[in-house]
PDB file of C-alpha atoms in Angstrom:
ATOM      1  CA  MET A   1      37.965 141.701 153.308  1.00 46.00           C
ATOM      2  CA  SER A   2      35.535 140.340 150.733  1.00 53.00           C
ATOM      3  CA  PHE A   3      35.481 136.865 149.227  1.00 65.00           C
ATOM      4  CA  GLU A   4      34.210 135.782 145.828  1.00 75.00           C
ATOM      5  CA  LEU A   5      32.358 132.606 146.733  1.00 79.00           C
ATOM      6  CA  PRO A   6      29.640 130.536 145.051  1.00 82.00           C
ATOM      7  CA  PRO A   7      26.444 129.667 146.967  1.00 83.00           C
ATOM      8  CA  LEU A   8      27.378 127.597 150.035  1.00 84.00           C
ATOM      9  CA  GLY A   9      24.500 125.193 149.365  1.00 86.00           C
ATOM     10  CA  ALA A  10      25.844 124.412 145.895  1.00 88.00           C
ATOM     11  CA  ILE A  11      29.356 123.792 147.247  1.00 90.00           C
ATOM     12  CA  ARG A  12      27.897 121.487 149.883  1.00 90.00           C
ATOM     13  CA  VAL A  13      26.125 119.412 147.233  1.00 91.00           C
ATOM     14  CA  PHE A  14      29.277 119.330 145.083  1.00 92.00           C
ATOM     15  CA  GLU A  15      31.411 118.116 147.998  1.00 91.00           C
ATOM     16  CA  ALA A  16      28.997 115.308 148.871  1.00 90.00           C
ATOM     17  CA  THR A  17      28.623 114.251 145.223  1.00 91.00           C
ATOM     18  CA  ALA A  18      32.383 114.204 144.642  1.00 90.00           C
ATOM     19  CA  ARG A  19      32.989 112.249 147.842  1.00 89.00           C
ATOM     20  CA  LEU A  20      30.199 109.719 147.275  1.00 89.00           C
ATOM     21  CA  GLY A  21      30.447 109.523 143.483  1.00 89.00           C
ATOM     22  CA  SER A  22      26.694 109.788 143.037  1.00 89.00           C
ATOM     23  CA  PHE A  23      24.023 112.500 142.788  1.00 89.00           C
ATOM     24  CA  THR A  24      21.528 110.105 144.356  1.00 90.00           C
ATOM     25  CA  LYS A  25      23.715 109.280 147.376  1.00 90.00           C
ATOM     26  CA  ALA A  26      24.582 112.943 147.866  1.00 90.00           C
ATOM     27  CA  ALA A  27      20.907 113.888 147.793  1.00 89.00           C
ATOM     28  CA  GLU A  28      20.087 111.185 150.355  1.00 90.00           C
ATOM     29  CA  GLU A  29      22.878 112.330 152.670  1.00 89.00           C
ATOM     30  CA  LEU A  30      21.762 115.966 152.458  1.00 88.00           C
ATOM     31  CA  GLY A  31      18.034 115.238 152.698  1.00 88.00           C
ATOM     32  CA  MET A  32      16.992 116.588 149.297  1.00 85.00           C
ATOM     33  CA  THR A  33      15.723 115.221 146.014  1.00 87.00           C
ATOM     34  CA  GLN A  34      18.092 114.132 143.252  1.00 87.00           C
ATOM     35  CA  SER A  35      16.722 116.820 140.954  1.00 88.00           C
ATOM     36  CA  ALA A  36      17.442 119.476 143.578  1.00 86.00           C
ATOM     37  CA  ALA A  37      21.008 118.195 143.960  1.00 88.00           C
ATOM     38  CA  SER A  38      21.500 118.185 140.179  1.00 89.00           C
ATOM     39  CA  TYR A  39      20.182 121.748 139.984  1.00 87.00           C
ATOM     40  CA  GLN A  40      22.697 122.920 142.605  1.00 89.00           C
ATOM     41  CA  ILE A  41      25.542 121.373 140.610  1.00 90.00           C
ATOM     42  CA  LYS A  42      24.264 123.102 137.466  1.00 90.00           C
ATOM     43  CA  VAL A  43      24.277 126.443 139.304  1.00 88.00           C
ATOM     44  CA  LEU A  44      27.850 125.831 140.455  1.00 91.00           C
ATOM     45  CA  GLU A  45      29.055 124.847 136.982  1.00 91.00           C
ATOM     46  CA  GLU A  46      27.475 127.991 135.506  1.00 90.00           C
ATOM     47  CA  ARG A  47      29.286 130.099 138.099  1.00 88.00           C
ATOM     48  CA  ALA A  48      32.569 128.279 137.401  1.00 90.00           C
ATOM     49  CA  GLY A  49      32.144 128.497 133.627  1.00 91.00           C
ATOM     50  CA  THR A  50      33.219 124.887 133.218  1.00 92.00           C
ATOM     51  CA  PRO A  51      31.790 121.384 133.852  1.00 92.00           C
ATOM     52  CA  LEU A  52      32.732 119.806 137.180  1.00 92.00           C
ATOM     53  CA  PHE A  53      31.375 116.334 136.397  1.00 93.00           C
ATOM     54  CA  ILE A  54      31.338 114.078 133.355  1.00 92.00           C
ATOM     55  CA  ARG A  55      27.856 112.516 133.117  1.00 88.00           C
ATOM     56  CA  LYS A  56      27.839 108.920 131.950  1.00 82.00           C
ATOM     57  CA  THR A  57      25.114 106.283 131.938  1.00 77.00           C
ATOM     58  CA  ARG A  58      24.547 105.415 135.616  1.00 78.00           C
ATOM     59  CA  GLN A  59      27.926 106.885 136.454  1.00 83.00           C
ATOM     60  CA  ILE A  60      29.613 110.241 136.992  1.00 89.00           C
ATOM     61  CA  ALA A  61      33.267 111.249 137.126  1.00 90.00           C
ATOM     62  CA  LEU A  62      35.033 114.445 138.096  1.00 92.00           C
ATOM     63  CA  THR A  63      36.489 116.637 135.380  1.00 92.00           C
ATOM     64  CA  GLU A  64      39.960 118.113 135.835  1.00 92.00           C
ATOM     65  CA  ALA A  65      38.395 121.234 137.340  1.00 92.00           C
ATOM     66  CA  GLY A  66      36.281 119.091 139.640  1.00 90.00           C
ATOM     67  CA  GLU A  67      39.351 117.120 140.736  1.00 90.00           C
ATOM     68  CA  GLN A  68      41.062 120.374 141.711  1.00 90.00           C
ATOM     69  CA  LEU A  69      38.084 121.669 143.675  1.00 91.00           C
ATOM     70  CA  ALA A  70      36.962 118.504 145.479  1.00 89.00           C
ATOM     71  CA  PRO A  71      39.700 118.094 148.130  1.00 86.00           C
ATOM     72  CA  HIS A  72      39.545 121.793 149.015  1.00 84.00           C
ATOM     73  CA  ALA A  73      35.780 121.621 149.428  1.00 87.00           C
ATOM     74  CA  THR A  74      36.029 118.579 151.703  1.00 83.00           C
ATOM     75  CA  GLY A  75      38.828 120.180 153.703  1.00 78.00           C
ATOM     76  CA  ALA A  76      36.886 123.405 154.117  1.00 81.00           C
ATOM     77  CA  PHE A  77      33.755 121.677 155.429  1.00 81.00           C
ATOM     78  CA  SER A  78      35.883 119.515 157.730  1.00 76.00           C
ATOM     79  CA  ALA A  79      37.644 122.595 159.121  1.00 73.00           C
ATOM     80  CA  LEU A  80      34.320 124.347 159.600  1.00 76.00           C
ATOM     81  CA  ALA A  81      32.903 121.338 161.468  1.00 72.00           C
ATOM     82  CA  ASP A  82      35.996 121.220 163.690  1.00 67.00           C
ATOM     83  CA  ALA A  83      35.717 124.926 164.457  1.00 67.00           C
ATOM     84  CA  TRP A  84      32.043 124.540 165.328  1.00 67.00           C
ATOM     85  CA  VAL A  85      32.762 121.696 167.753  1.00 62.00           C
ATOM     86  CA  ALA A  86      35.546 123.758 169.343  1.00 59.00           C
ATOM     87  CA  THR A  87      33.152 126.693 169.651  1.00 57.00           C
ATOM     88  CA  LYS A  88      30.755 124.465 171.592  1.00 53.00           C
ATOM     89  CA  GLY A  89      33.664 123.523 173.847  1.00 51.00           C
ATOM     90  CA  GLY A  90      33.993 119.800 173.367  1.00 56.00           C
ATOM     91  CA  ALA A  91      34.780 116.794 171.238  1.00 55.00           C
ATOM     92  CA  SER A  92      31.914 114.689 169.929  1.00 56.00           C
ATOM     93  CA  GLY A  93      30.767 112.788 166.869  1.00 76.00           C
ATOM     94  CA  VAL A  94      32.931 110.225 165.083  1.00 85.00           C
ATOM     95  CA  LEU A  95      36.723 109.992 165.049  1.00 90.00           C
ATOM     96  CA  SER A  96      37.955 108.002 162.041  1.00 90.00           C
ATOM     97  CA  VAL A  97      41.273 106.200 162.525  1.00 93.00           C
ATOM     98  CA  THR A  98      43.124 104.352 159.781  1.00 92.00           C
ATOM     99  CA  THR A  99      45.784 101.836 160.777  1.00 92.00           C
ATOM    100  CA  ILE A 100      47.185  98.429 159.935  1.00 89.00           C
ATOM    101  CA  GLN A 101      45.570  95.249 161.208  1.00 88.00           C
ATOM    102  CA  THR A 102      48.497  94.252 163.436  1.00 90.00           C
ATOM    103  CA  PHE A 103      48.420  97.507 165.399  1.00 92.00           C
ATOM    104  CA  ALA A 104      44.622  97.496 165.576  1.00 92.00           C
ATOM    105  CA  SER A 105      44.350  93.954 166.940  1.00 88.00           C
ATOM    106  CA  ASN A 106      47.390  93.867 169.231  1.00 88.00           C
ATOM    107  CA  TRP A 107      47.566  97.378 170.648  1.00 92.00           C
ATOM    108  CA  LEU A 108      44.508  99.480 169.908  1.00 91.00           C
ATOM    109  CA  ALA A 109      41.750  96.927 170.486  1.00 89.00           C
ATOM    110  CA  VAL A 110      42.832  96.092 174.038  1.00 86.00           C
ATOM    111  CA  ARG A 111      42.993  99.772 175.070  1.00 90.00           C
ATOM    112  CA  LEU A 112      40.283 101.509 173.061  1.00 90.00           C
ATOM    113  CA  GLY A 113      37.530 100.678 175.559  1.00 89.00           C
ATOM    114  CA  ALA A 114      39.234 102.799 178.220  1.00 89.00           C
ATOM    115  CA  PHE A 115      39.379 105.768 175.859  1.00 88.00           C
ATOM    116  CA  GLN A 116      35.692 105.384 174.985  1.00 88.00           C
ATOM    117  CA  LEU A 117      34.756 105.342 178.679  1.00 86.00           C
ATOM    118  CA  MET A 118      36.629 108.601 179.185  1.00 85.00           C
ATOM    119  CA  HIS A 119      34.974 110.213 176.131  1.00 84.00           C
ATOM    120  CA  PRO A 120      31.491 108.693 175.690  1.00 84.00           C
ATOM    121  CA  ASP A 121      30.393 111.409 173.233  1.00 83.00           C
ATOM    122  CA  LEU A 122      33.178 110.535 170.814  1.00 86.00           C
ATOM    123  CA  ALA A 123      32.809 107.316 168.798  1.00 88.00           C
ATOM    124  CA  VAL A 124      36.017 105.880 167.343  1.00 90.00           C
ATOM    125  CA  LYS A 125      35.717 104.200 163.941  1.00 90.00           C
ATOM    126  CA  VAL A 126      38.762 102.106 162.957  1.00 91.00           C
ATOM    127  CA  ASP A 127      39.650 101.240 159.353  1.00 89.00           C
ATOM    128  CA  THR A 128      42.255  98.489 158.896  1.00 87.00           C
ATOM    129  CA  SER A 129      42.659  98.664 155.147  1.00 75.00           C
ATOM    130  CA  SER A 130      46.232  97.963 154.038  1.00 70.00           C
ATOM    131  CA  ARG A 131      46.155 100.772 151.465  1.00 71.00           C
ATOM    132  CA  MET A 132      47.483 104.244 152.241  1.00 71.00           C
ATOM    133  CA  ALA A 133      44.464 106.391 153.070  1.00 72.00           C
ATOM    134  CA  ASP A 134      43.880 109.805 151.540  1.00 71.00           C
ATOM    135  CA  PHE A 135      42.928 111.831 154.616  1.00 74.00           C
ATOM    136  CA  VAL A 136      40.783 114.363 152.769  1.00 66.00           C
ATOM    137  CA  ARG A 137      39.111 112.098 150.212  1.00 70.00           C
ATOM    138  CA  ASP A 138      38.581 109.162 152.623  1.00 73.00           C
ATOM    139  CA  GLY A 139      37.396 111.329 155.521  1.00 77.00           C
ATOM    140  CA  MET A 140      40.052 110.089 157.965  1.00 85.00           C
ATOM    141  CA  ASP A 141      41.031 112.069 161.048  1.00 90.00           C
ATOM    142  CA  ILE A 142      44.048 110.141 162.323  1.00 93.00           C
ATOM    143  CA  GLY A 143      46.376 107.485 160.949  1.00 93.00           C
ATOM    144  CA  ILE A 144      48.824 105.159 162.679  1.00 93.00           C
ATOM    145  CA  ARG A 145      51.482 104.096 160.216  1.00 90.00           C
ATOM    146  CA  THR A 146      54.885 102.484 160.005  1.00 91.00           C
ATOM    147  CA  GLY A 147      57.722 104.325 158.343  1.00 92.00           C
ATOM    148  CA  THR A 148      60.265 107.039 158.973  1.00 91.00           C
ATOM    149  CA  GLY A 149      57.784 109.746 159.951  1.00 91.00           C
ATOM    150  CA  LYS A 150      57.903 111.735 156.731  1.00 90.00           C
ATOM    151  CA  TRP A 151      54.621 112.052 154.849  1.00 88.00           C
ATOM    152  CA  PRO A 152      53.854 115.251 152.876  1.00 86.00           C
ATOM    153  CA  GLY A 153      51.090 117.356 154.388  1.00 83.00           C
ATOM    154  CA  LEU A 154      50.922 115.312 157.591  1.00 89.00           C
ATOM    155  CA  THR A 155      52.189 115.966 161.109  1.00 92.00           C
ATOM    156  CA  ALA A 156      53.805 112.816 162.543  1.00 95.00           C
ATOM    157  CA  HIS A 157      54.216 111.905 166.232  1.00 96.00           C
ATOM    158  CA  TYR A 158      56.658 109.106 167.055  1.00 96.00           C
ATOM    159  CA  LEU A 159      55.212 106.219 169.110  1.00 96.00           C
ATOM    160  CA  PHE A 160      57.837 103.447 169.211  1.00 96.00           C
ATOM    161  CA  LYS A 161      60.234 101.364 167.141  1.00 94.00           C
ATOM    162  CA  ALA A 162      58.978  98.662 164.790  1.00 94.00           C
ATOM    163  CA  ASP A 163      61.881  96.358 165.718  1.00 94.00           C
ATOM    164  CA  TYR A 164      61.223  92.626 165.385  1.00 96.00           C
ATOM    165  CA  THR A 165      62.414  89.292 166.734  1.00 97.00           C
ATOM    166  CA  PRO A 166      61.438  85.589 166.497  1.00 98.00           C
ATOM    167  CA  MET A 167      58.681  84.334 168.802  1.00 98.00           C
ATOM    168  CA  LEU A 168      57.091  80.924 169.209  1.00 97.00           C
ATOM    169  CA  SER A 169      55.016  78.930 171.653  1.00 97.00           C
ATOM    170  CA  PRO A 170      56.813  77.298 174.597  1.00 97.00           C
ATOM    171  CA  ARG A 171      55.335  73.935 173.527  1.00 97.00           C
ATOM    172  CA  LEU A 172      56.928  74.131 170.085  1.00 97.00           C
ATOM    173  CA  ALA A 173      60.272  75.181 171.562  1.00 97.00           C
ATOM    174  CA  ALA A 174      60.178  72.269 174.026  1.00 96.00           C
ATOM    175  CA  SER A 175      59.317  69.817 171.229  1.00 96.00           C
ATOM    176  CA  VAL A 176      62.752  70.357 169.655  1.00 96.00           C
ATOM    177  CA  GLY A 177      64.702  70.493 172.899  1.00 96.00           C
ATOM    178  CA  GLY A 178      64.612  74.261 173.268  1.00 95.00           C
ATOM    179  CA  ILE A 179      65.724  77.240 171.181  1.00 96.00           C
ATOM    180  CA  ARG A 180      69.069  78.383 172.619  1.00 96.00           C
ATOM    181  CA  HIS A 181      71.033  79.418 169.521  1.00 96.00           C
ATOM    182  CA  PRO A 182      69.844  81.171 166.346  1.00 96.00           C
ATOM    183  CA  GLU A 183      70.581  78.005 164.365  1.00 96.00           C
ATOM    184  CA  ASP A 184      68.016  76.156 166.505  1.00 96.00           C
ATOM    185  CA  LEU A 185      65.309  78.052 164.636  1.00 97.00           C
ATOM    186  CA  TYR A 186      66.014  75.809 161.642  1.00 97.00           C
ATOM    187  CA  LYS A 187      64.513  72.955 163.688  1.00 97.00           C
ATOM    188  CA  VAL A 188      61.022  74.492 163.511  1.00 97.00           C
ATOM    189  CA  ALA A 189      58.935  75.923 160.689  1.00 97.00           C
ATOM    190  CA  LEU A 190      59.336  79.649 160.035  1.00 97.00           C
ATOM    191  CA  CYS A 191      56.141  81.580 159.313  1.00 96.00           C
ATOM    192  CA  CYS A 192      56.466  83.723 156.161  1.00 94.00           C
ATOM    193  CA  ALA A 193      59.926  82.261 155.595  1.00 94.00           C
ATOM    194  CA  ASP A 194      60.565  84.545 152.610  1.00 93.00           C
ATOM    195  CA  ASP A 195      59.991  87.703 154.679  1.00 94.00           C
ATOM    196  CA  PRO A 196      63.192  89.819 154.461  1.00 94.00           C
ATOM    197  CA  TRP A 197      62.912  90.393 158.224  1.00 95.00           C
ATOM    198  CA  TRP A 198      64.277  86.880 158.805  1.00 97.00           C
ATOM    199  CA  LYS A 199      67.515  87.590 156.950  1.00 96.00           C
ATOM    200  CA  ILE A 200      67.928  90.961 158.692  1.00 96.00           C
ATOM    201  CA  TRP A 201      67.371  89.378 162.108  1.00 97.00           C
ATOM    202  CA  PHE A 202      69.795  86.475 161.570  1.00 97.00           C
ATOM    203  CA  GLU A 203      72.493  88.925 160.451  1.00 95.00           C
ATOM    204  CA  ALA A 204      71.818  91.107 163.504  1.00 95.00           C
ATOM    205  CA  ALA A 205      72.297  87.968 165.612  1.00 96.00           C
ATOM    206  CA  GLY A 206      75.650  87.395 163.947  1.00 95.00           C
ATOM    207  CA  VAL A 207      74.607  84.318 161.968  1.00 94.00           C
ATOM    208  CA  PRO A 208      74.267  84.186 158.156  1.00 93.00           C
ATOM    209  CA  PHE A 209      70.757  83.334 157.022  1.00 95.00           C
ATOM    210  CA  ASP A 210      70.681  80.016 155.147  1.00 95.00           C
ATOM    211  CA  PRO A 211      67.407  79.609 153.175  1.00 94.00           C
ATOM    212  CA  SER A 212      68.332  76.003 152.296  1.00 95.00           C
ATOM    213  CA  ARG A 213      67.950  75.012 155.952  1.00 96.00           C
ATOM    214  CA  VAL A 214      64.562  76.660 156.431  1.00 96.00           C
ATOM    215  CA  ILE A 215      61.421  74.631 157.065  1.00 96.00           C
ATOM    216  CA  ALA A 216      58.738  76.765 155.427  1.00 94.00           C
ATOM    217  CA  GLY A 217      55.736  77.397 157.637  1.00 93.00           C
ATOM    218  CA  PRO A 218      52.429  79.162 156.935  1.00 92.00           C
ATOM    219  CA  ALA A 219      52.705  82.292 154.776  1.00 90.00           C
ATOM    220  CA  LEU A 220      49.675  84.280 155.900  1.00 87.00           C
ATOM    221  CA  GLY A 221      50.678  87.784 154.863  1.00 84.00           C
ATOM    222  CA  THR A 222      50.308  89.748 158.110  1.00 87.00           C
ATOM    223  CA  GLN A 223      51.882  89.698 161.549  1.00 90.00           C
ATOM    224  CA  ALA A 224      48.478  89.256 163.170  1.00 89.00           C
ATOM    225  CA  TYR A 225      47.939  85.943 161.379  1.00 92.00           C
ATOM    226  CA  ASP A 226      51.552  84.865 161.826  1.00 94.00           C
ATOM    227  CA  ALA A 227      51.163  85.365 165.570  1.00 94.00           C
ATOM    228  CA  MET A 228      48.068  83.156 165.578  1.00 94.00           C
ATOM    229  CA  ALA A 229      50.034  80.474 163.752  1.00 96.00           C
ATOM    230  CA  ALA A 230      52.798  80.729 166.365  1.00 96.00           C
ATOM    231  CA  LEU A 231      50.282  80.527 169.211  1.00 96.00           C
ATOM    232  CA  THR A 232      48.938  77.272 167.758  1.00 96.00           C
ATOM    233  CA  ASP A 233      52.398  75.654 167.458  1.00 96.00           C
ATOM    234  CA  GLN A 234      52.589  75.967 163.661  1.00 96.00           C
ATOM    235  CA  GLY A 235      55.973  77.665 163.608  1.00 96.00           C
ATOM    236  CA  ALA A 236      58.117  80.557 164.777  1.00 97.00           C
ATOM    237  CA  ALA A 237      56.957  83.997 163.694  1.00 97.00           C
ATOM    238  CA  ILE A 238      59.020  87.144 163.386  1.00 97.00           C
ATOM    239  CA  LEU A 239      57.021  89.842 165.143  1.00 96.00           C
ATOM    240  CA  THR A 240      57.267  93.448 166.297  1.00 95.00           C
ATOM    241  CA  ARG A 241      58.370  93.181 169.925  1.00 92.00           C
ATOM    242  CA  ASN A 242      56.416  96.217 171.141  1.00 92.00           C
ATOM    243  CA  LEU A 243      53.090  94.840 169.895  1.00 93.00           C
ATOM    244  CA  TYR A 244      53.288  91.433 171.594  1.00 93.00           C
ATOM    245  CA  THR A 245      54.321  92.257 175.157  1.00 89.00           C
ATOM    246  CA  ALA A 246      51.011  90.951 176.554  1.00 88.00           C
ATOM    247  CA  LEU A 247      51.431  87.487 174.990  1.00 92.00           C
ATOM    248  CA  LEU A 248      55.043  87.375 176.175  1.00 94.00           C
ATOM    249  CA  ALA A 249      54.027  88.417 179.699  1.00 92.00           C
ATOM    250  CA  THR A 250      51.462  85.613 179.953  1.00 94.00           C
ATOM    251  CA  GLY A 251      53.899  83.054 178.540  1.00 95.00           C
ATOM    252  CA  GLN A 252      51.724  82.222 175.552  1.00 96.00           C
ATOM    253  CA  LEU A 253      54.669  83.174 173.353  1.00 97.00           C
ATOM    254  CA  ILE A 254      58.364  83.223 174.190  1.00 97.00           C
ATOM    255  CA  GLN A 255      61.137  85.407 172.816  1.00 97.00           C
ATOM    256  CA  PRO A 256      64.247  83.208 172.801  1.00 97.00           C
ATOM    257  CA  PHE A 257      66.724  85.998 172.026  1.00 97.00           C
ATOM    258  CA  GLU A 258      67.230  89.625 173.066  1.00 94.00           C
ATOM    259  CA  THR A 259      68.509  90.451 169.570  1.00 95.00           C
ATOM    260  CA  LEU A 260      66.182  92.747 167.616  1.00 95.00           C
ATOM    261  CA  GLY A 261      66.152  93.299 163.882  1.00 95.00           C
ATOM    262  CA  SER A 262      65.364  96.699 162.405  1.00 93.00           C
ATOM    263  CA  ASP A 263      64.813  98.276 159.024  1.00 89.00           C
ATOM    264  CA  GLY A 264      64.704 101.747 160.565  1.00 90.00           C
ATOM    265  CA  ASP A 265      60.920 102.038 160.665  1.00 93.00           C
ATOM    266  CA  GLY A 266      58.803 103.041 163.624  1.00 95.00           C
ATOM    267  CA  TYR A 267      55.137 103.468 164.445  1.00 95.00           C
ATOM    268  CA  TRP A 268      53.834 107.019 164.066  1.00 96.00           C
ATOM    269  CA  LEU A 269      50.531 108.754 164.714  1.00 96.00           C
ATOM    270  CA  VAL A 270      49.743 111.169 161.885  1.00 94.00           C
ATOM    271  CA  HIS A 271      47.099 113.747 161.057  1.00 92.00           C
ATOM    272  CA  SER A 272      46.696 116.696 158.697  1.00 88.00           C
ATOM    273  CA  GLU A 273      48.865 119.648 159.648  1.00 84.00           C
ATOM    274  CA  SER A 274      45.892 121.985 159.459  1.00 80.00           C
ATOM    275  CA  ARG A 275      43.889 119.964 162.019  1.00 82.00           C
ATOM    276  CA  ARG A 276      46.417 119.691 164.852  1.00 80.00           C
ATOM    277  CA  ASN A 277      44.180 121.678 167.221  1.00 80.00           C
ATOM    278  CA  THR A 278      40.919 119.911 166.389  1.00 83.00           C
ATOM    279  CA  PRO A 279      39.504 118.825 169.786  1.00 84.00           C
ATOM    280  CA  LYS A 280      38.780 115.180 168.912  1.00 87.00           C
ATOM    281  CA  ILE A 281      42.159 114.748 167.204  1.00 90.00           C
ATOM    282  CA  LYS A 282      43.994 116.363 170.120  1.00 89.00           C
ATOM    283  CA  LEU A 283      42.215 114.125 172.657  1.00 89.00           C
ATOM    284  CA  PHE A 284      43.066 110.910 170.823  1.00 93.00           C
ATOM    285  CA  ARG A 285      46.618 111.991 169.960  1.00 94.00           C
ATOM    286  CA  ASP A 286      47.415 112.938 173.558  1.00 93.00           C
ATOM    287  CA  TRP A 287      45.915 109.670 174.837  1.00 93.00           C
ATOM    288  CA  VAL A 288      47.951 107.491 172.452  1.00 95.00           C
ATOM    289  CA  LEU A 289      51.153 109.400 173.235  1.00 94.00           C
ATOM    290  CA  ALA A 290      50.536 108.965 176.965  1.00 94.00           C
ATOM    291  CA  GLU A 291      49.821 105.245 176.548  1.00 93.00           C
ATOM    292  CA  THR A 292      53.057 104.706 174.623  1.00 93.00           C
ATOM    293  CA  ALA A 293      55.270 106.958 176.778  1.00 93.00           C
ATOM    294  CA  GLY A 294      56.562 104.002 178.798  1.00 91.00           C
ATOM    295  CA  ILE A 295      57.800 102.223 175.653  1.00 91.00           C
ATOM    296  CA  ARG A 296      59.668 105.314 174.477  1.00 92.00           C
ATOM    297  CA  GLU A 297      61.278 105.657 177.922  1.00 91.00           C
ATOM    298  CA  GLN A 298      62.428 102.032 177.779  1.00 87.00           C
ATOM    299  CA  GLU A 299      63.907 102.666 174.328  1.00 88.00           C
ATOM    300  CA  ARG A 300      65.866 105.644 175.660  1.00 88.00           C
ATOM    301  CA  GLN A 301      67.273 103.539 178.494  1.00 84.00           C
ATOM    302  CA  ARG A 302      68.475 100.701 176.267  1.00 75.00           C
ATOM    303  CA  PRO A 303      72.165 100.817 175.335  1.00 65.00           C
TER     304      PRO A 303
END
């Protein structure tokens, strides 16, 4: 079988330039001069018979042809790197994980050290951007996301439910004589009071949600910050039960009710379908699944 391919060096320069958005940065990454990098792109464009970049003053942009080629070039080099590591018989380098801040701070951060001790040659880099990462363009290996487990082009592994329930500090609960009925929550401030989770939870508890009775607490935008507000007696927060077991176990937060609200979402570990056997991805995936196995077993046992 024969393949019609352009020079590998030119493709390598194109991939770096498209990913970094700069001839200069690509040249620095590849250890060559800018003129040499520009020459390689010129060679590639002559072979393709069409421009791959639009040259502007101090700026470049991909043409339509360049946009089509770029993700395939990145994917090909990534697959080649994975195959080379597998050939050497190990997992090393950097594993890039994209996730949300709440999962990173309340689950991953307290366990990641153990994984690093087991695999000292593999450095884990965590990105907590709230935007949905493009695995190829952003160079991500693994994602941990909330949803229903259906993302085109990605293999998803279920971790646990994203069910939620009110939590607050024992001091705040005691200050109003305790929280024994759902209506007692109206005695304290509610963090992110306009979060639809509150209405869903009250209805699950069998009590209509009455916004007119709500004392609005801090609206900080993420569960991680809401939990900090709850810890410092600023209000009750509605939090994902499976991410706050440690604070509940130590008594820093209390969960007054067994009732859980749900919008059907769960936490999932995802990666590109084509990279399921990549050693570093397999190691991290298997570790996370093992660490969350107990939660899934508890979910199966609940009525």
